[in-house]
XYZ file of C-alpha atoms in Angstrom:
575
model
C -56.774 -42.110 -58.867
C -56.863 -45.174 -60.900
C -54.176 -47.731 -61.414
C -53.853 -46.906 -65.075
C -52.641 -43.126 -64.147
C -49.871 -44.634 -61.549
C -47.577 -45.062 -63.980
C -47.600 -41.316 -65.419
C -47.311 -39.656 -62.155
C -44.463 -41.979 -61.750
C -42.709 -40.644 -65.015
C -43.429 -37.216 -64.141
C -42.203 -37.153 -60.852
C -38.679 -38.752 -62.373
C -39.162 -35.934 -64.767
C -39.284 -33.392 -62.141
C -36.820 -34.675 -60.300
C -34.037 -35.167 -63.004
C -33.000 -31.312 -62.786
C -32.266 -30.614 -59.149
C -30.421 -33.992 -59.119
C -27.973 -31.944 -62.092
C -27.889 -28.599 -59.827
C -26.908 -30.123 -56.712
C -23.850 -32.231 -58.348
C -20.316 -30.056 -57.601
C -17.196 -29.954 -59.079
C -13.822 -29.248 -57.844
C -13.431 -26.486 -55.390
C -12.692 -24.436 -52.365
C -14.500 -25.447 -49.491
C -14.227 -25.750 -45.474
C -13.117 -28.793 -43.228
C -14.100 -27.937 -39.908
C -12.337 -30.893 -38.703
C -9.146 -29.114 -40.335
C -9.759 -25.525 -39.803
C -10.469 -25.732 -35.868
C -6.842 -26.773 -34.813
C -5.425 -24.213 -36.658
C -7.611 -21.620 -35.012
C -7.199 -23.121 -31.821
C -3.352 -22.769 -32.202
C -3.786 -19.031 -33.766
C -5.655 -18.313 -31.047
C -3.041 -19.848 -28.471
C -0.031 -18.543 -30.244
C -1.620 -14.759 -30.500
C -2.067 -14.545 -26.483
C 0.849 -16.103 -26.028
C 2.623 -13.068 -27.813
C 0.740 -10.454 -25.350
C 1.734 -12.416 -21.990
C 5.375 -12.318 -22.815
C 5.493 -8.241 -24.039
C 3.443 -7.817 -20.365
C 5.896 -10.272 -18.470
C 8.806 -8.967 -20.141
C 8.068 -5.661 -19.243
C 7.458 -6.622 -16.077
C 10.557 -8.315 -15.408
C 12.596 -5.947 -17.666
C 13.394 -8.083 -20.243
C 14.433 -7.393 -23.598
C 10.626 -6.968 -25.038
C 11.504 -5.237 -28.119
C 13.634 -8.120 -28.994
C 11.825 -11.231 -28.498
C 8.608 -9.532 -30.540
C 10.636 -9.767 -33.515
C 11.306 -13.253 -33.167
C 7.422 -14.505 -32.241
C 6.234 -13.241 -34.862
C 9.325 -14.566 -37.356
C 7.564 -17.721 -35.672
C 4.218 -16.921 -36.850
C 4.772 -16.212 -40.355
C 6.956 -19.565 -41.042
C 4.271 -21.482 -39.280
C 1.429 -20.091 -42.003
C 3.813 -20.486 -44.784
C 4.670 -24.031 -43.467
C 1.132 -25.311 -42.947
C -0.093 -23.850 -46.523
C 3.242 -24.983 -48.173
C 3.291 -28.088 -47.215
C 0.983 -30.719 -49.339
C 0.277 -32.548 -46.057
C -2.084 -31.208 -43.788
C -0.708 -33.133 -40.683
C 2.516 -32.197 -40.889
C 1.989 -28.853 -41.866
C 0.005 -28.464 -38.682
C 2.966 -30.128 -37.294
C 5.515 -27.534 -38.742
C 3.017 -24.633 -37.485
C 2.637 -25.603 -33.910
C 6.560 -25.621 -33.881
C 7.121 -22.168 -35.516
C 4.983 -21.246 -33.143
C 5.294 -22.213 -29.754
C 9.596 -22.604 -30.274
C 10.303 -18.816 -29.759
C 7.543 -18.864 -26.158
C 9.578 -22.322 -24.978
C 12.841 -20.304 -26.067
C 11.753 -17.181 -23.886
C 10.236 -19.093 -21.013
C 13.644 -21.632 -20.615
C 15.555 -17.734 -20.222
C 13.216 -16.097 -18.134
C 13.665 -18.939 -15.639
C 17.116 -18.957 -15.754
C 16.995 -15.343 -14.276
C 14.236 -15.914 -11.812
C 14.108 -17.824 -8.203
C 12.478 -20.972 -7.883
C 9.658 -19.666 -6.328
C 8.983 -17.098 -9.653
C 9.706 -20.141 -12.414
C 6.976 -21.517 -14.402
C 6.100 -24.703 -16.090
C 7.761 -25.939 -13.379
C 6.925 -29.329 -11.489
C 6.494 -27.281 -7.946
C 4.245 -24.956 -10.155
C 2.244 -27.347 -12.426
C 1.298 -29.088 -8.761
C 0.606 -25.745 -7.460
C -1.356 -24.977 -10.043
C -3.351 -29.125 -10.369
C -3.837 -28.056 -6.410
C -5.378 -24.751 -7.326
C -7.866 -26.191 -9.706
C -8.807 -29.424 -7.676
C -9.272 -28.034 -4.572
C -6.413 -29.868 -2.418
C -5.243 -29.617 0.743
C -1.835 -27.930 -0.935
C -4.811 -25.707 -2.747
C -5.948 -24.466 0.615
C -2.095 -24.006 2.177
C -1.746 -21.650 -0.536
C -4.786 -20.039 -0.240
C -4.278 -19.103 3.370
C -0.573 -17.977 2.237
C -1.493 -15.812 -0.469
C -0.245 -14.568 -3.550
C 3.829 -15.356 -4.083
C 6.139 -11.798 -3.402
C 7.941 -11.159 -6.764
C 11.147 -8.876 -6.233
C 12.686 -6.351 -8.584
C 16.202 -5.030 -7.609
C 16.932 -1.862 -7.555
C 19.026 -0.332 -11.623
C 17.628 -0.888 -14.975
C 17.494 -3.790 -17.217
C 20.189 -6.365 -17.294
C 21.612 -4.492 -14.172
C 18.161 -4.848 -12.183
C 18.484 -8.775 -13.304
C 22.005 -9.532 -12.480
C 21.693 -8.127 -8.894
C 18.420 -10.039 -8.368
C 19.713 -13.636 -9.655
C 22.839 -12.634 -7.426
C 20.742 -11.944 -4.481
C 18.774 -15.668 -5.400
C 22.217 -17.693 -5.141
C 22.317 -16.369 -1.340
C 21.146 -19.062 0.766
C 18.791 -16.937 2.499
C 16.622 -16.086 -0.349
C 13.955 -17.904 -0.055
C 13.386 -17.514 3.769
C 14.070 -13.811 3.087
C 11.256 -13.747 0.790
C 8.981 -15.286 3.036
C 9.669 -13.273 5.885
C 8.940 -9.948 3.336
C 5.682 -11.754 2.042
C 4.707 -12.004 5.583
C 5.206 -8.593 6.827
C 2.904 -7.714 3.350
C 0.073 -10.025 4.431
C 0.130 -8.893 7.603
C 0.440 -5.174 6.552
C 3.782 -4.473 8.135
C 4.886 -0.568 7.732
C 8.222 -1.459 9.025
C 10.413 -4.445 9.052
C 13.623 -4.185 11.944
C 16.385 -6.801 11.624
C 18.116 -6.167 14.540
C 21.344 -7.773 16.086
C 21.562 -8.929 19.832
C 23.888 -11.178 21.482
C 23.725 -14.683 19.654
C 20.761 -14.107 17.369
C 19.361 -11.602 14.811
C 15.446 -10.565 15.793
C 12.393 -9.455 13.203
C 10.596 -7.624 14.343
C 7.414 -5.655 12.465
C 6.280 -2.781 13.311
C 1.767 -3.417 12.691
C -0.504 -0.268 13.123
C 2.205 1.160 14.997
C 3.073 -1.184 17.183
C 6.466 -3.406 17.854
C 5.861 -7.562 17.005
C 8.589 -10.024 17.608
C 8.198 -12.444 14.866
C 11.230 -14.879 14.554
C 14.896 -14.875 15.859
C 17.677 -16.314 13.345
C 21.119 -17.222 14.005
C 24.298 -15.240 13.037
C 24.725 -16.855 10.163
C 21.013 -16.721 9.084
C 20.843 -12.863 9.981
C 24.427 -11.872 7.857
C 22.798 -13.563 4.977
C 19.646 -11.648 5.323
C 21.930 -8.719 5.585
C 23.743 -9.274 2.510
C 20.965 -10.717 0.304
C 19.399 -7.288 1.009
C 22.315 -4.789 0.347
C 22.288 -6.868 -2.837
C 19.016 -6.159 -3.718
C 19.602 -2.460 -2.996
C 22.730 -2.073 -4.704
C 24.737 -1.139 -1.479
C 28.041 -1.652 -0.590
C 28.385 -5.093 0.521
C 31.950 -4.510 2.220
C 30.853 -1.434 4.530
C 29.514 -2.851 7.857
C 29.862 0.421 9.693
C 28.329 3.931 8.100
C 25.001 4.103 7.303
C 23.438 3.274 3.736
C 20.150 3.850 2.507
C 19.128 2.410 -0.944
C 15.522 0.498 -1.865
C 14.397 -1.967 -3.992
C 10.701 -3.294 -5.475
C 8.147 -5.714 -5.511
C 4.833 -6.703 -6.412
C 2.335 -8.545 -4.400
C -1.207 -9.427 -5.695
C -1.365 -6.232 -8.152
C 0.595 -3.775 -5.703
C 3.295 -2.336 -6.690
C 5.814 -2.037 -3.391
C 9.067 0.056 -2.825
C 11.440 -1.350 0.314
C 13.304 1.847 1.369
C 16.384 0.037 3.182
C 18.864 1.961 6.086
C 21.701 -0.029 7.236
C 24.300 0.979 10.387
C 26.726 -1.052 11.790
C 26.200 -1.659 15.866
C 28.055 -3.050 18.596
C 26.274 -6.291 18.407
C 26.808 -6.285 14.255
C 25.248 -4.313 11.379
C 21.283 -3.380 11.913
C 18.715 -3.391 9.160
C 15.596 -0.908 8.869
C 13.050 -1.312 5.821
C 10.403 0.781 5.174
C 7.141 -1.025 3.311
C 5.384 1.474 0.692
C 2.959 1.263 -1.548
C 4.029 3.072 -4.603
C 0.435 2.217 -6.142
C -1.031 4.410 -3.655
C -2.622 7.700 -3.983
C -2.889 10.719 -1.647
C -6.475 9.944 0.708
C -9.099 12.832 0.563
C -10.399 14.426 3.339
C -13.461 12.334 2.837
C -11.517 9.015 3.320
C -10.273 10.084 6.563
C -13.074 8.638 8.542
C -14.300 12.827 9.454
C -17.459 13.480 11.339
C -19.331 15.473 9.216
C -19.310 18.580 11.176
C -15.795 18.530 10.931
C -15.118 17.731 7.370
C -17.581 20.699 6.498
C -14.903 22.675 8.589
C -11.985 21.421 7.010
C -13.441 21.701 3.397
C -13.706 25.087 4.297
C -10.382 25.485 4.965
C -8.920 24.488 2.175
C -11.042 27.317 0.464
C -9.604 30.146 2.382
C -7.568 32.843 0.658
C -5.259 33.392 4.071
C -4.255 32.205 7.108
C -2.704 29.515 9.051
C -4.264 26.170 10.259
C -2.451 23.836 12.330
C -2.837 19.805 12.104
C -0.674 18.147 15.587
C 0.338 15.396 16.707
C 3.474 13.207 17.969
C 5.138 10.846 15.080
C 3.118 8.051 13.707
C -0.492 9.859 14.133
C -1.330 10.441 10.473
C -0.852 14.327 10.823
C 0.777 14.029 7.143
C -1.658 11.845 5.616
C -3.962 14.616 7.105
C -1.927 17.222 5.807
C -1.383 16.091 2.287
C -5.408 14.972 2.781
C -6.114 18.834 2.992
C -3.631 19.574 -0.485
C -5.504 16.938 -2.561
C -8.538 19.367 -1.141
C -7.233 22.619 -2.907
C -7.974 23.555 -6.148
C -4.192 23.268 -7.242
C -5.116 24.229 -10.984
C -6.172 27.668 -10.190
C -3.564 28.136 -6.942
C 0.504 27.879 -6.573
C 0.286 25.492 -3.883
C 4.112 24.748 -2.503
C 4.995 21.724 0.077
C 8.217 22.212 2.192
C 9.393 19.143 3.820
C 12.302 16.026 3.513
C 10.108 13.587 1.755
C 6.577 13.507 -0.023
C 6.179 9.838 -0.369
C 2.884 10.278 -1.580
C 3.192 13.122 -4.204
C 0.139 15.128 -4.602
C -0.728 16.065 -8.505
C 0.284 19.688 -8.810
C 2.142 20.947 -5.737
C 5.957 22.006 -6.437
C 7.644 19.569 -3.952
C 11.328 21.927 -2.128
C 12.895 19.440 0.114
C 14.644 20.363 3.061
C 16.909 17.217 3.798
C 17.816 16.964 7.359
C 21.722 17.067 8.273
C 21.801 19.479 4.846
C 21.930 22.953 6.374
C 18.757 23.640 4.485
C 15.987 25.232 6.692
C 12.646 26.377 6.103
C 12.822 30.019 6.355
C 15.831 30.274 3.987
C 13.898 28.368 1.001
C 10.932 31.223 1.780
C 13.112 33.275 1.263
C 13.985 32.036 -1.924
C 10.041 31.146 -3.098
C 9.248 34.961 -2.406
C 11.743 36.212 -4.482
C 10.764 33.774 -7.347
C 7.484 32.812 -7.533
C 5.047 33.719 -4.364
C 3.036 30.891 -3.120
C -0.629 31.206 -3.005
C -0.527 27.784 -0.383
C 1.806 27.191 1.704
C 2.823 23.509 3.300
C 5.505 23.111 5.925
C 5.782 19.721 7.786
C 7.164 21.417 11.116
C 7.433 24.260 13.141
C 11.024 23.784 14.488
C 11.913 27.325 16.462
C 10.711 30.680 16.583
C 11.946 32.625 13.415
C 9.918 29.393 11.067
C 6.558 30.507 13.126
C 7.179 34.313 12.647
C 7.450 33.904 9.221
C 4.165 31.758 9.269
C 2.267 33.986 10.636
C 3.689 36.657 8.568
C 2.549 34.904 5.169
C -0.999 34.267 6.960
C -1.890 37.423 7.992
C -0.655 38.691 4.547
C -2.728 37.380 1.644
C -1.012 32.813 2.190
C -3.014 30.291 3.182
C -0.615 28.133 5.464
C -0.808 24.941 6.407
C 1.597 23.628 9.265
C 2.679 20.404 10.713
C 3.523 20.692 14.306
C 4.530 17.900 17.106
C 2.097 19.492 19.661
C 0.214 16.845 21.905
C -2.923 18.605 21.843
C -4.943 21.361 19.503
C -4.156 23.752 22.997
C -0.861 22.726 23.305
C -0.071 23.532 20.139
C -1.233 27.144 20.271
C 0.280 27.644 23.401
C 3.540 26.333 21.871
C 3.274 29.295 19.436
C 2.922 31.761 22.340
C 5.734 30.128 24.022
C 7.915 31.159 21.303
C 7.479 34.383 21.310
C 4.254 34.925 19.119
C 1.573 37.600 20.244
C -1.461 37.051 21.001
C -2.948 39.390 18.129
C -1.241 37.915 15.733
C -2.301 35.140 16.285
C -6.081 35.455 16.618
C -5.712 37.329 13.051
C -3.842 34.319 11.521
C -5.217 31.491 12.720
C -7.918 29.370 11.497
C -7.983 26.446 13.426
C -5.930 23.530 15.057
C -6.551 19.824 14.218
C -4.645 17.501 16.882
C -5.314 13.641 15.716
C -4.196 10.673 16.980
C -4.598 6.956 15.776
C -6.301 4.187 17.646
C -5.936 0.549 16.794
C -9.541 -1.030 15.460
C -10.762 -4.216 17.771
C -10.472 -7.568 15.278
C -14.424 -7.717 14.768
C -13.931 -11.636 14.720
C -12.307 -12.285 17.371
C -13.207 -9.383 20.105
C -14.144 -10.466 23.534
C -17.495 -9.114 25.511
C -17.075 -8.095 28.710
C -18.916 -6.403 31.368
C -16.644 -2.910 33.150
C -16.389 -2.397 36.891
C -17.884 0.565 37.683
C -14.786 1.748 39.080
C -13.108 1.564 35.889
C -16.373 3.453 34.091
C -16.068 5.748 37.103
C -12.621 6.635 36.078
C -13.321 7.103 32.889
C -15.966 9.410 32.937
C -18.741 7.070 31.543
C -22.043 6.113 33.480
C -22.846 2.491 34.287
C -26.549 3.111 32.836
C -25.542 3.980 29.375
C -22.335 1.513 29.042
C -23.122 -2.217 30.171
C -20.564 -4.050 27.441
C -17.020 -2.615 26.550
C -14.777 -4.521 23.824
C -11.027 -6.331 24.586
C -9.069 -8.486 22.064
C -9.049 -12.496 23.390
C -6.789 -14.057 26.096
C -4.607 -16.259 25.199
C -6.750 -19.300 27.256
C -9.627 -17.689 25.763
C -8.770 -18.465 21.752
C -10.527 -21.479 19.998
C -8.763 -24.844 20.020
C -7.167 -27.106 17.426
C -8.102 -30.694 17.923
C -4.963 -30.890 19.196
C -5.760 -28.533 22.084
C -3.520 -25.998 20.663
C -5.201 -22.574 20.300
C -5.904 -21.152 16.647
C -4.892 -18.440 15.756
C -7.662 -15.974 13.934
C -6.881 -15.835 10.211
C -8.497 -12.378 9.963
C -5.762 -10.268 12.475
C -3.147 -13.053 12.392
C -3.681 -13.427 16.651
C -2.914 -9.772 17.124
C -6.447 -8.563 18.115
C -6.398 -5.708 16.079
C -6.735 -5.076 12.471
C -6.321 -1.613 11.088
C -6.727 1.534 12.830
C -9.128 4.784 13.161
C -8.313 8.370 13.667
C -9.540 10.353 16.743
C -9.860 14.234 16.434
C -9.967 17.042 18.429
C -10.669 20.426 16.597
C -10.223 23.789 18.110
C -12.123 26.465 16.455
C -11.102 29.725 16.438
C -14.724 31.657 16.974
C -14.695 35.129 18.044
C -15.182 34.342 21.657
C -11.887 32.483 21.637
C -9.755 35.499 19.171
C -11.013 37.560 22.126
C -9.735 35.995 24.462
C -6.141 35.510 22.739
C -6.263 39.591 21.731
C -6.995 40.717 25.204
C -4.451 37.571 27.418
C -2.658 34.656 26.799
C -3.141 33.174 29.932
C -3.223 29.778 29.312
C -6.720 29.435 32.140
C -8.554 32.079 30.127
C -8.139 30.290 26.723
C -8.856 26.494 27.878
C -11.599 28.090 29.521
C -13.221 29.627 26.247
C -12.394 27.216 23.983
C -14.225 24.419 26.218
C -16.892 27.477 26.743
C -16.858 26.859 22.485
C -17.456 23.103 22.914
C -13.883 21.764 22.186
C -14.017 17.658 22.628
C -11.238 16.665 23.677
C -8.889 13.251 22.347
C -10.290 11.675 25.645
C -13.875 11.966 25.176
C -13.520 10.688 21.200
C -11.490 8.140 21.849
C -14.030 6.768 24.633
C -16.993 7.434 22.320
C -14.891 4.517 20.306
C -14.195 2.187 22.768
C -18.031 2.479 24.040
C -19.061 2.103 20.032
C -16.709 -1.370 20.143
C -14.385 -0.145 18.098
C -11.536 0.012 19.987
C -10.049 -0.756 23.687
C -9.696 0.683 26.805
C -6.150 -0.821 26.573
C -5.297 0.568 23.577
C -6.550 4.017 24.382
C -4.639 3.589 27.355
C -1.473 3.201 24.634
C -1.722 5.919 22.479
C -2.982 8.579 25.100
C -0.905 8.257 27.933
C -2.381 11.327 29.866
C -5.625 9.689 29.963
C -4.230 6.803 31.111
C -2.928 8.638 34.428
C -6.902 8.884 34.621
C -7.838 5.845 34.765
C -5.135 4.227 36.695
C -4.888 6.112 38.929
């Protein structure tokens, strides 16, 4: 290109350009200022959860929900009419954010004003909790190892519920009282004792079914534990004597609790029995009670029979009802009219029409079957005990009839039980026609698998218990004290996992007597005890011994604890 032409190109590219430079020029118009728009989603954003947590919370705490929705979102629309009113943005935004965070400060200023210190938030002991939490602190790790806080409900509705509780948080025993309860929750407590001796009030927890000292208070300490919890259940605060029974509710890292409370005045002063459930529980199926798979085949079938009676034994605290109810959740309760006699059902199964018989009522069993079989016939049958002979009669009545029955029965062994049956006055044909099977249980505490000791048996002990030397080398025991890690200190730690108890949880041990037709033979033609043991050990019953062993040689239990909980085997290997 020559020089001469440089000047041209030059005029047409200004010509070319002159248009686009016109399109791209803007008037007066709406348009958006991220800079602007971002706080005021931010605080939209804010203000909109903030409206959810306090219907949940006020729920919760059974507050008036219905009432402070009204006012949030008054709050919300002055805050949009105040930032678009207003000519200036700042304090428009200004204007907003109060609107809308007034009514939350308003609510959260009330709602600690009705809860203990430990509940309060936007506190300075909770913004450091919380700055500990995040940052990973020593005070972080205190409350890590301590858990979630206990938060306590009182037992009425609404403003009732509320004035008990910030009644029972003026007592000065509140706050210990709440840490002894969120103890006996981390350390899955089923019962909580306070009981009064001479000088001194003792907890003590009851912890897979066994009895733990954990603190003693004074006399003053213990009345105030006694009175903050009467006030929590709603109980007469000036009776010291007759018994009360009340309960009152929790919540403890998404379970909901119930505290069933029984008070009785003593010699020594007034005694105090809670019970620990978990109201968020539901019934276990029989495939969650930790059955051998022989036996659960057994069972399932069971629960599929049209008639007859099965048995499930055991003393108190062996999880015969848990098997029990196990065996309901089982049936096909849609399809069957499936009826459960007994004082409580704690753990209601879907379905089953629940007819108490409250002791100390004058209620019995047989006179509400009489009742159900003039109403509406059951087509399954539940009774929680066998107490005397005209109850078993009428069992084995419905059984041999076209009822599937399913019994509770304090028996100490799947034999036992059927010879208690015999003993009352039952025949031995009636029997082998009714019966199905018996089920005798018991519950063994589970070895800490952290902490457990190895050790090698004397062969006198293996010799006592039935177990060769050649196939068991190693058995299982919780730690000595002398034999527990140390502190730097030289003081010995205690294991985090089973809080120095040894155990954590516990296993079921079965023994199953089925009723094959060697064994109805045998009951049709004698009773004698010798001829029935004979057969059903001739059928290949395994005994509570022999499965409780199989545990302790598997490591999961003790030879200690086995010791505990069957005390006829312990004759055994003692003596």
């Amino acid at each position: 290109m020559s020089q001469g032409d440089a000047p041209n190109v030059v005029a047409r590219l200004a010509t070319l350009a002159a248009p686009a430079t016109a399109e791209a020029q803007r008037g007066s118009g709406f348009y958006l200022n991220l800079a602007s728009f971002l706080p005021v989603l931010l605080l939209w954003w804010i203000w909109i959860g903030l409206c959810s947590w306090i219907e949940r919370d006020a729920r919760r705490l059974h507050l008036p929900a219905t009432s402070w929705q009204p006012l949030l979102w008054a709050g919300g629309v002055l805050g949009w009419l105040a930032l678009w009113l207003v000519p200036f943005y700042w304090l428009g935004l200004a204007l907003q954010a109060a609107f809308f965070f007034v009514p939350p400060a308003c609510y959260l200023w009330l709602r600690n004003t009705r809860l203990p210190a430990a509940r309060r938030l936007l506190t300075a002991a909770h913004v450091e909790r919380v700055l500990a939490r995040w940052f990973g602190s020593t005070a972080s790790a205190k409350e890590e190892a301590e858990g979630p806080l206990l938060e306590l409900q009182a037992t009425g509705r609404g403003e009732e519920a509320h004035a008990r509780l910030a009644q029972a948080a003026r007592q000065p025993a509140y706050e210990a009282l709440c840490d002894v309860l969120t103890q006996a929750v981390q350390q899955r407590a089923s019962r909580l004792v306070l009981e009064p001796v001479r000088d001194a009030f003792v907890v003590q927890f009851r912890i897979d079914g066994v009895e733990h000292k954990v603190r003693s208070l004074s006399p003053a300490s213990g009345q105030s534990f006694v009175r903050t919890l009467k006030l929590l259940a709603g109980l007469d605060l000036r009776e010291h004597r007759r018994v009360q029974q009340g309960s009152f509710y929790g919540q403890y890292d998404g379970r909901k609790l119930e505290f069933r409370i029984t008070t009785a005045g003593t010699l020594t002063g007034e005694r105090v029995e809670l019970v620990v459930g978990d109201r968020s529980q539901r019934p276990l199926g029989l495939g969650q009670l930790g059955l051998p798979d022989p036996l659960l085949v057994e069972l399932q079938k069971v629960a599929q029979a049209e008639r007859g009676l099965f048995l499930v034994c055991g003393p108190a605290d062996s999880g015969r009802s848990t098997t029990g109810h196990a065996l309901l959740s089982e049936i096909d309760r849609f399809q069957r009219n499936v009826v459960a006699i007994e004082a409580s059902l704690r753990t209601p199964v879907p379905n089953v029409k629940l007819v108490r018989v409250a002791p100390g009522s004058g209620q019995t069993i047989v006179g509400e079957l009489s009742q159900l079989m003039r109403q509406d016939k059951p087509d399954v049958l539940y009774v929680e005990s066998v107490p005397d002979r005209e109850t078993a009669q009428q069992l084995v009545s419905l059984a041999c009839k076209d009822t599937l029955v399913l019994a509770c029965s304090e028996a100490e062994g799947s034999l036992a039980a059927l010879f208690h049956l015999v003993d009352l006055g039952l025949s031995g044909p009636h029997l082998a026609q009714a019966l199905l099977g018996i089920l005798s249980q018991r519950l063994l505490r589970i070895l800490c698998p952290r902490c457990r000791v190895r050790y090698r048996p004397s062969k006198e002990t293996l010799r006592r218990a039935n177990l060769s030397p050649e196939r068991v080398q190693y058995l299982y025991r919780p730690p000595e004290p002398h034999e527990r890690p140390r502190d730097q200190y030289g003081r010995p730690v205690r294991c985090a996992h089973c809080f120095g108890l040894g155990y954590v949880g516990r296993t079921a041990v079965f023994e199953y007597l089925r009723m094959t037709e060697g064994l109805r033979q045998a009951l049709k033609k004698s009773s004698a005890r010798t001829v029935v043991r004979q057969e059903a050990l001739r059928a290949g019953l395994r005994t509570l011994e022999d499965e409780a062993l199989a545990q302790a040689v598997a490591g999961t239990t003790s030879i200690a604890e086995i010791l505990r909980v069957l005390p006829g085997h312990s004759k055994e290997l003692t003596r």
